[in-house]
Amino acid sequence: MDFGMKNRLSRIFSPKTGKTVMLAVDHGYFQGPTTGLKDMKNITPLIPHADCLFVTRGILRNSIDPRIGTSVCLRVSGGPSILGELSHEDITTSMEEALRLNASGVGMSIFVGAKNEDRTIANLGRLVNEAERYGMPVLAITAVGKEMVRDARYLALACRIAAEIGAHFVKTYYCDDFHKVVEGCPVPIVIAGGKKIPEMDALLMTENAIKAGAKGVDMGRNIFQSDNPVGMLKAAKAIVHRGASAKEAFEIYKGSKKSATAEIERVDESMEKV
Ligand code: R5P
């Protein structure tokens, strides 16, 4: 592995812990203005608390302050919307663009077992070929169609294929027996959060995934749809980087909710005095 590749990976995975808390805000690329991402300004206060931002070029160019210290992993695939056949995805963003945007990684979805699995897996191969010319890490995302069961057998198959084709790290969903998914995959795995669930459940899922060998999270809705997104990021970081339990992390989430509320009340009070 050359310097550029290692350097970029160290902007995603903390060199101290080897793990990462990525904030996924790419949902609009096929879902449109998702709840929590309608106004991308809401994301601004969250960014400093994440190790890496997973985002499309359109949002990066239009809604993100270029002076952020957080690294960027660029979603470079797309095509179909939620109204179409999702597995028809192709590569939408060039490597030149990823380099110009100073991305530390690029990510795309593969659809194992879906209509166009071969096309998406071949696309991953092409993306890896090109990315490696420039020392750019590739994240493969194992998208799961409605007809697929999110169990260890299926997810291990999808993650292993992604690694065999050359992905440098993989994003997948948490499931029972997750250690089996990790054991079969020779590159780091991060988990997506999936649909919004109660905060404690999302933190428990994170704890279980880390204990089973995941190297972090690339979480979206369970962060930005929470009533305290910064608190959830801090809580996830405590689990991922410090090995905190979900119970301990939940206290961090609750605590920073109180301090956020206190800050809002303080500002409201001082506004009343003006
Ligand atoms: C989905 O295809 C997107 O890549 C999301 O970034 C990913 O699912 C993570 O977001 P969430 O935690 O909301 O599932």
mmCIF file of N, CA and C in Angstrom, residues 1-10 132 135-138 166-169 186-188:
data_model
loop_
_atom_site.group_PDB
_atom_site.id
_atom_site.type_symbol
_atom_site.label_atom_id
_atom_site.label_comp_id
_atom_site.label_asym_id
_atom_site.label_seq_id
_atom_site.Cartn_x
_atom_site.Cartn_y
_atom_site.Cartn_z
ATOM 1 N N MET A 1 0.843 -1.200 0.000
ATOM 2 C CA MET A 1 0.000 0.000 0.000
ATOM 3 C C MET A 1 0.877 1.249 0.000
ATOM 4 N N ASP A 2 0.598 2.198 -0.894
ATOM 5 C CA ASP A 2 1.473 3.364 -0.969
ATOM 6 C C ASP A 2 1.067 4.447 0.040
ATOM 7 N N PHE A 3 1.897 5.510 0.088
ATOM 8 C CA PHE A 3 1.680 6.575 1.074
ATOM 9 C C PHE A 3 0.290 7.196 0.943
ATOM 10 N N GLY A 4 -0.104 7.518 -0.298
ATOM 11 C CA GLY A 4 -1.380 8.217 -0.500
ATOM 12 C C GLY A 4 -2.557 7.411 0.025
ATOM 13 N N MET A 5 -2.561 6.138 -0.301
ATOM 14 C CA MET A 5 -3.655 5.258 0.146
ATOM 15 C C MET A 5 -3.687 5.188 1.675
ATOM 16 N N LYS A 6 -2.511 4.986 2.290
ATOM 17 C CA LYS A 6 -2.440 4.869 3.756
ATOM 18 C C LYS A 6 -2.825 6.183 4.418
ATOM 19 N N ASN A 7 -2.345 7.277 3.826
ATOM 20 C CA ASN A 7 -2.641 8.596 4.396
ATOM 21 C C ASN A 7 -4.139 8.875 4.350
ATOM 22 N N ARG A 8 -4.764 8.559 3.223
ATOM 23 C CA ARG A 8 -6.217 8.792 3.117
ATOM 24 C C ARG A 8 -6.974 7.904 4.099
ATOM 25 N N LEU A 9 -6.568 6.637 4.179
ATOM 26 C CA LEU A 9 -7.257 5.734 5.126
ATOM 27 C C LEU A 9 -7.132 6.228 6.560
ATOM 28 N N SER A 10 -5.979 6.870 6.875
ATOM 29 C CA SER A 10 -5.790 7.357 8.248
ATOM 30 C C SER A 10 -6.636 8.594 8.524
ATOM 31 N N GLU A 132 -7.063 2.872 -7.416
ATOM 32 C CA GLU A 132 -5.727 2.465 -6.974
ATOM 33 C C GLU A 132 -4.627 3.195 -7.739
ATOM 34 N N GLY A 135 -4.199 6.131 -5.402
ATOM 35 C CA GLY A 135 -4.119 5.919 -3.949
ATOM 36 C C GLY A 135 -5.399 6.295 -3.231
ATOM 37 N N MET A 136 -6.532 6.032 -3.859
ATOM 38 C CA MET A 136 -7.843 6.399 -3.291
ATOM 39 C C MET A 136 -8.555 5.155 -2.738
ATOM 40 N N PRO A 137 -8.841 5.110 -1.443
ATOM 41 C CA PRO A 137 -9.564 3.957 -0.890
ATOM 42 C C PRO A 137 -11.001 3.870 -1.414
ATOM 43 N N VAL A 138 -11.468 2.644 -1.599
ATOM 44 C CA VAL A 138 -12.837 2.420 -2.080
ATOM 45 C C VAL A 138 -13.666 1.707 -1.009
ATOM 46 N N GLY A 166 -11.902 -6.134 -4.524
ATOM 47 C CA GLY A 166 -10.830 -5.171 -4.239
ATOM 48 C C GLY A 166 -11.211 -3.994 -3.353
ATOM 49 N N ALA A 167 -12.446 -3.972 -2.814
ATOM 50 C CA ALA A 167 -12.818 -2.856 -1.928
ATOM 51 C C ALA A 167 -11.838 -2.801 -0.756
ATOM 52 N N HIS A 168 -11.513 -1.574 -0.328
ATOM 53 C CA HIS A 168 -10.577 -1.418 0.792
ATOM 54 C C HIS A 168 -11.286 -1.453 2.135
ATOM 55 N N PHE A 169 -12.569 -1.125 2.144
ATOM 56 C CA PHE A 169 -13.414 -1.352 3.312
ATOM 57 C C PHE A 169 -14.856 -1.483 2.851
ATOM 58 N N PRO A 186 -11.856 -10.014 4.646
ATOM 59 C CA PRO A 186 -10.480 -9.640 5.005
ATOM 60 C C PRO A 186 -10.219 -8.134 5.100
ATOM 61 N N VAL A 187 -11.224 -7.316 4.855
ATOM 62 C CA VAL A 187 -11.020 -5.855 4.986
ATOM 63 C C VAL A 187 -11.971 -5.314 6.063
ATOM 64 N N PRO A 188 -11.672 -4.117 6.604
ATOM 65 C CA PRO A 188 -12.519 -3.582 7.684
ATOM 66 C C PRO A 188 -13.976 -3.414 7.259
#
